[in-house]
C-alpha cells in the first residue's frame, strides 16, 4: 500500500498544476487555486504514511541531524510521508505564485514554464519567480516620466 500511495501522490496534485499551466486565464482556475483545500488529499496521504513511522518522524524533526533524517527516509513510510509533504507544499507554493502572477499581470507564457520548473525543482522556480516579481513590483512603483 505504501508504494501505491507514493505513486498516486503527485497525481492528486496534477489537476491543479494542469489548470494553472494550461488554463491560467479561465475564471474557474483562479477560484480553485485560491483554495488551500486543494492539498487535503495530499495531507491525507501524508497522515496515512506518517502515522506508522511517527516515532522516527518525531525524532527526525525534534532532533534533526543528517543520520536521523537518512534513517527516516530509508523507511518506505518515511520517504512516502516526506514526498507527500513536499508535493503538498510545492502545490501551495505554486498556487501562491499563480495568484501573484495574475495580480501582477504576468504573462501565462512566462508563468507556464516557471510553474513547470517549480513542480520539478521548487526552490529554483521560487527564486526565479521572486526575482521576476521584484522587477514587476519595482516597475509598478516607479512613476512614469
PDB file of C-alpha atoms in Angstrom:
ATOM      1  CA  UNK A   1       0.000   0.000   0.000  1.00  0.00           C
ATOM      2  CA  UNK A   2       2.866   2.384   0.763  1.00  0.00           C
ATOM      3  CA  UNK A   3       4.172   2.097  -2.781  1.00  0.00           C
ATOM      4  CA  UNK A   4       0.741   2.804  -4.244  1.00  0.00           C
ATOM      5  CA  UNK A   5       0.255   5.852  -2.038  1.00  0.00           C
ATOM      6  CA  UNK A   6       3.674   7.141  -3.043  1.00  0.00           C
ATOM      7  CA  UNK A   7       2.771   6.681  -6.704  1.00  0.00           C
ATOM      8  CA  UNK A   8      -0.583   8.478  -6.532  1.00  0.00           C
ATOM      9  CA  UNK A   9       0.674  11.439  -4.502  1.00  0.00           C
ATOM     10  CA  UNK A  10       1.752  13.512  -7.496  1.00  0.00           C
ATOM     11  CA  UNK A  11      -1.403  12.604  -9.421  1.00  0.00           C
ATOM     12  CA  UNK A  12      -3.500  14.114  -6.626  1.00  0.00           C
ATOM     13  CA  UNK A  13      -1.771  17.457  -7.225  1.00  0.00           C
ATOM     14  CA  UNK A  14      -1.521  17.229 -11.022  1.00  0.00           C
ATOM     15  CA  UNK A  15      -5.038  18.535 -11.869  1.00  0.00           C
ATOM     16  CA  UNK A  16      -4.323  21.803 -10.077  1.00  0.00           C
ATOM     17  CA  UNK A  17      -0.945  22.201 -11.770  1.00  0.00           C
ATOM     18  CA  UNK A  18      -2.572  21.488 -15.143  1.00  0.00           C
ATOM     19  CA  UNK A  19      -5.181  24.183 -14.545  1.00  0.00           C
ATOM     20  CA  UNK A  20      -2.548  26.757 -13.592  1.00  0.00           C
ATOM     21  CA  UNK A  21      -0.326  25.919 -16.572  1.00  0.00           C
ATOM     22  CA  UNK A  22      -2.815  25.171 -19.356  1.00  0.00           C
ATOM     23  CA  UNK A  23      -5.917  27.161 -18.336  1.00  0.00           C
ATOM     24  CA  UNK A  24      -4.447  30.127 -16.479  1.00  0.00           C
ATOM     25  CA  UNK A  25      -6.990  32.691 -17.670  1.00  0.00           C
ATOM     26  CA  UNK A  26     -10.109  30.553 -17.104  1.00  0.00           C
ATOM     27  CA  UNK A  27     -12.070  32.015 -14.164  1.00  0.00           C
ATOM     28  CA  UNK A  28     -12.522  28.552 -12.682  1.00  0.00           C
ATOM     29  CA  UNK A  29      -8.782  28.167 -12.323  1.00  0.00           C
ATOM     30  CA  UNK A  30      -8.481  31.224 -10.094  1.00  0.00           C
ATOM     31  CA  UNK A  31     -11.409  30.056  -7.947  1.00  0.00           C
ATOM     32  CA  UNK A  32      -9.990  26.560  -7.483  1.00  0.00           C
ATOM     33  CA  UNK A  33      -6.400  27.683  -6.959  1.00  0.00           C
ATOM     34  CA  UNK A  34      -7.414  30.293  -4.371  1.00  0.00           C
ATOM     35  CA  UNK A  35      -8.435  27.500  -2.018  1.00  0.00           C
ATOM     36  CA  UNK A  36      -5.867  25.969   0.316  1.00  0.00           C
ATOM     37  CA  UNK A  37      -8.149  22.918   0.486  1.00  0.00           C
ATOM     38  CA  UNK A  38      -6.544  21.591  -2.698  1.00  0.00           C
ATOM     39  CA  UNK A  39      -3.848  19.998  -0.528  1.00  0.00           C
ATOM     40  CA  UNK A  40      -6.244  17.998   1.667  1.00  0.00           C
ATOM     41  CA  UNK A  41      -5.902  14.753  -0.342  1.00  0.00           C
ATOM     42  CA  UNK A  42      -2.117  15.111  -0.164  1.00  0.00           C
ATOM     43  CA  UNK A  43      -2.248  15.721   3.562  1.00  0.00           C
ATOM     44  CA  UNK A  44      -4.426  12.619   3.954  1.00  0.00           C
ATOM     45  CA  UNK A  45      -1.720  10.589   2.185  1.00  0.00           C
ATOM     46  CA  UNK A  46       0.855  12.231   4.452  1.00  0.00           C
ATOM     47  CA  UNK A  47      -1.047  11.207   7.595  1.00  0.00           C
ATOM     48  CA  UNK A  48      -1.527   7.621   6.392  1.00  0.00           C
ATOM     49  CA  UNK A  49       2.197   7.355   5.639  1.00  0.00           C
ATOM     50  CA  UNK A  50       3.428   9.272   8.695  1.00  0.00           C
ATOM     51  CA  UNK A  51       1.412   7.619  11.470  1.00  0.00           C
ATOM     52  CA  UNK A  52       3.143   4.209  11.251  1.00  0.00           C
ATOM     53  CA  UNK A  53       6.589   5.855  11.366  1.00  0.00           C
ATOM     54  CA  UNK A  54       5.657   8.614  13.789  1.00  0.00           C
ATOM     55  CA  UNK A  55       8.365   7.807  16.366  1.00  0.00           C
ATOM     56  CA  UNK A  56      11.056   8.032  13.692  1.00  0.00           C
ATOM     57  CA  UNK A  57       9.426  11.123  12.173  1.00  0.00           C
ATOM     58  CA  UNK A  58       9.260  12.823  15.564  1.00  0.00           C
ATOM     59  CA  UNK A  59      12.908  12.028  16.245  1.00  0.00           C
ATOM     60  CA  UNK A  60      13.913  13.405  12.837  1.00  0.00           C
ATOM     61  CA  UNK A  61      12.090  16.704  13.332  1.00  0.00           C
ATOM     62  CA  UNK A  62      12.692  17.222  17.052  1.00  0.00           C
ATOM     63  CA  UNK A  63      16.445  16.484  16.976  1.00  0.00           C
ATOM     64  CA  UNK A  64      17.377  16.965  13.362  1.00  0.00           C
ATOM     65  CA  UNK A  65      20.635  15.625  12.043  1.00  0.00           C
ATOM     66  CA  UNK A  66      21.510  14.066   8.729  1.00  0.00           C
ATOM     67  CA  UNK A  67      21.753  10.487  10.029  1.00  0.00           C
ATOM     68  CA  UNK A  68      18.352  10.620  11.740  1.00  0.00           C
ATOM     69  CA  UNK A  69      16.789  12.060   8.614  1.00  0.00           C
ATOM     70  CA  UNK A  70      18.504   9.405   6.489  1.00  0.00           C
ATOM     71  CA  UNK A  71      17.104   6.711   8.798  1.00  0.00           C
ATOM     72  CA  UNK A  72      13.604   8.147   8.390  1.00  0.00           C
ATOM     73  CA  UNK A  73      13.788   8.277   4.611  1.00  0.00           C
ATOM     74  CA  UNK A  74      15.139   4.721   4.499  1.00  0.00           C
ATOM     75  CA  UNK A  75      11.697   3.614   5.689  1.00  0.00           C
ATOM     76  CA  UNK A  76       9.085   3.373   2.929  1.00  0.00           C
ATOM     77  CA  UNK A  77       6.537   5.217   5.067  1.00  0.00           C
ATOM     78  CA  UNK A  78       9.099   7.858   5.997  1.00  0.00           C
ATOM     79  CA  UNK A  79      10.111   8.525   2.406  1.00  0.00           C
ATOM     80  CA  UNK A  80       6.448   8.474   1.349  1.00  0.00           C
ATOM     81  CA  UNK A  81       5.451  10.930   4.074  1.00  0.00           C
ATOM     82  CA  UNK A  82       8.266  13.308   3.151  1.00  0.00           C
ATOM     83  CA  UNK A  83       7.283  13.030  -0.524  1.00  0.00           C
ATOM     84  CA  UNK A  84       3.618  13.813   0.240  1.00  0.00           C
ATOM     85  CA  UNK A  85       4.712  16.798   2.352  1.00  0.00           C
ATOM     86  CA  UNK A  86       6.949  18.103  -0.444  1.00  0.00           C
ATOM     87  CA  UNK A  87       4.204  17.725  -3.045  1.00  0.00           C
ATOM     88  CA  UNK A  88       1.670  19.480  -0.775  1.00  0.00           C
ATOM     89  CA  UNK A  89       3.975  22.422  -0.043  1.00  0.00           C
ATOM     90  CA  UNK A  90       5.043  22.670  -3.665  1.00  0.00           C
ATOM     91  CA  UNK A  91       1.394  22.858  -4.682  1.00  0.00           C
ATOM     92  CA  UNK A  92       0.670  25.605  -2.154  1.00  0.00           C
ATOM     93  CA  UNK A  93       3.755  27.445  -3.364  1.00  0.00           C
ATOM     94  CA  UNK A  94       2.663  27.061  -6.997  1.00  0.00           C
ATOM     95  CA  UNK A  95      -0.807  28.325  -6.122  1.00  0.00           C
ATOM     96  CA  UNK A  96       0.662  31.402  -4.441  1.00  0.00           C
ATOM     97  CA  UNK A  97       2.913  32.038  -7.427  1.00  0.00           C
ATOM     98  CA  UNK A  98      -0.028  31.648  -9.819  1.00  0.00           C
ATOM     99  CA  UNK A  99      -2.245  34.026  -7.821  1.00  0.00           C
ATOM    100  CA  UNK A 100       0.557  36.578  -7.521  1.00  0.00           C
ATOM    101  CA  UNK A 101       1.253  36.350 -11.246  1.00  0.00           C
ATOM    102  CA  UNK A 102      -2.394  37.049 -12.059  1.00  0.00           C
ATOM    103  CA  UNK A 103      -2.426  40.020  -9.668  1.00  0.00           C
ATOM    104  CA  UNK A 104       0.768  41.385 -11.232  1.00  0.00           C
ATOM    105  CA  UNK A 105      -0.376  40.754 -14.808  1.00  0.00           C
ATOM    106  CA  UNK A 106       2.491  38.391 -15.643  1.00  0.00           C
ATOM    107  CA  UNK A 107       2.139  36.544 -18.918  1.00  0.00           C
ATOM    108  CA  UNK A 108       0.938  32.934 -18.808  1.00  0.00           C
ATOM    109  CA  UNK A 109       3.689  32.268 -21.377  1.00  0.00           C
ATOM    110  CA  UNK A 110       6.217  33.203 -18.692  1.00  0.00           C
ATOM    111  CA  UNK A 111       4.407  31.532 -15.830  1.00  0.00           C
ATOM    112  CA  UNK A 112       3.732  28.195 -17.525  1.00  0.00           C
ATOM    113  CA  UNK A 113       7.406  27.201 -17.787  1.00  0.00           C
ATOM    114  CA  UNK A 114       8.092  28.738 -14.395  1.00  0.00           C
ATOM    115  CA  UNK A 115       5.364  26.624 -12.813  1.00  0.00           C
ATOM    116  CA  UNK A 116       6.750  23.509 -14.525  1.00  0.00           C
ATOM    117  CA  UNK A 117      10.169  24.343 -13.069  1.00  0.00           C
ATOM    118  CA  UNK A 118       8.511  24.754  -9.682  1.00  0.00           C
ATOM    119  CA  UNK A 119       6.903  21.319  -9.957  1.00  0.00           C
ATOM    120  CA  UNK A 120      10.295  19.767 -10.644  1.00  0.00           C
ATOM    121  CA  UNK A 121      12.681  21.925  -8.599  1.00  0.00           C
ATOM    122  CA  UNK A 122      10.602  24.264  -6.476  1.00  0.00           C
ATOM    123  CA  UNK A 123      13.454  26.244  -4.883  1.00  0.00           C
ATOM    124  CA  UNK A 124      14.753  27.269  -8.324  1.00  0.00           C
ATOM    125  CA  UNK A 125      11.257  28.101  -9.548  1.00  0.00           C
ATOM    126  CA  UNK A 126      10.596  30.183  -6.443  1.00  0.00           C
ATOM    127  CA  UNK A 127      13.895  32.066  -6.717  1.00  0.00           C
ATOM    128  CA  UNK A 128      13.243  32.995 -10.328  1.00  0.00           C
ATOM    129  CA  UNK A 129       9.643  33.935  -9.574  1.00  0.00           C
ATOM    130  CA  UNK A 130      10.710  36.150  -6.670  1.00  0.00           C
ATOM    131  CA  UNK A 131      13.165  37.934  -8.947  1.00  0.00           C
ATOM    132  CA  UNK A 132      10.516  38.430 -11.657  1.00  0.00           C
ATOM    133  CA  UNK A 133       8.023  39.582  -9.023  1.00  0.00           C
ATOM    134  CA  UNK A 134      10.512  42.084  -7.569  1.00  0.00           C
ATOM    135  CA  UNK A 135      11.206  43.552 -11.003  1.00  0.00           C
ATOM    136  CA  UNK A 136       7.481  43.839 -11.747  1.00  0.00           C
ATOM    137  CA  UNK A 137       6.758  45.468  -8.395  1.00  0.00           C
ATOM    138  CA  UNK A 138       9.651  47.903  -8.838  1.00  0.00           C
ATOM    139  CA  UNK A 139       8.407  48.871 -12.297  1.00  0.00           C
ATOM    140  CA  UNK A 140       4.914  49.461 -10.949  1.00  0.00           C
ATOM    141  CA  UNK A 141       6.267  51.654  -8.160  1.00  0.00           C
ATOM    142  CA  UNK A 142       8.423  53.754 -10.494  1.00  0.00           C
ATOM    143  CA  UNK A 143       6.454  56.746 -11.731  1.00  0.00           C
ATOM    144  CA  UNK A 144       6.281  57.098 -15.491  1.00  0.00           C
ATOM    145  CA  UNK A 145       8.104  60.086 -16.726  1.00  0.00           C
TER     146      UNK A 145
END
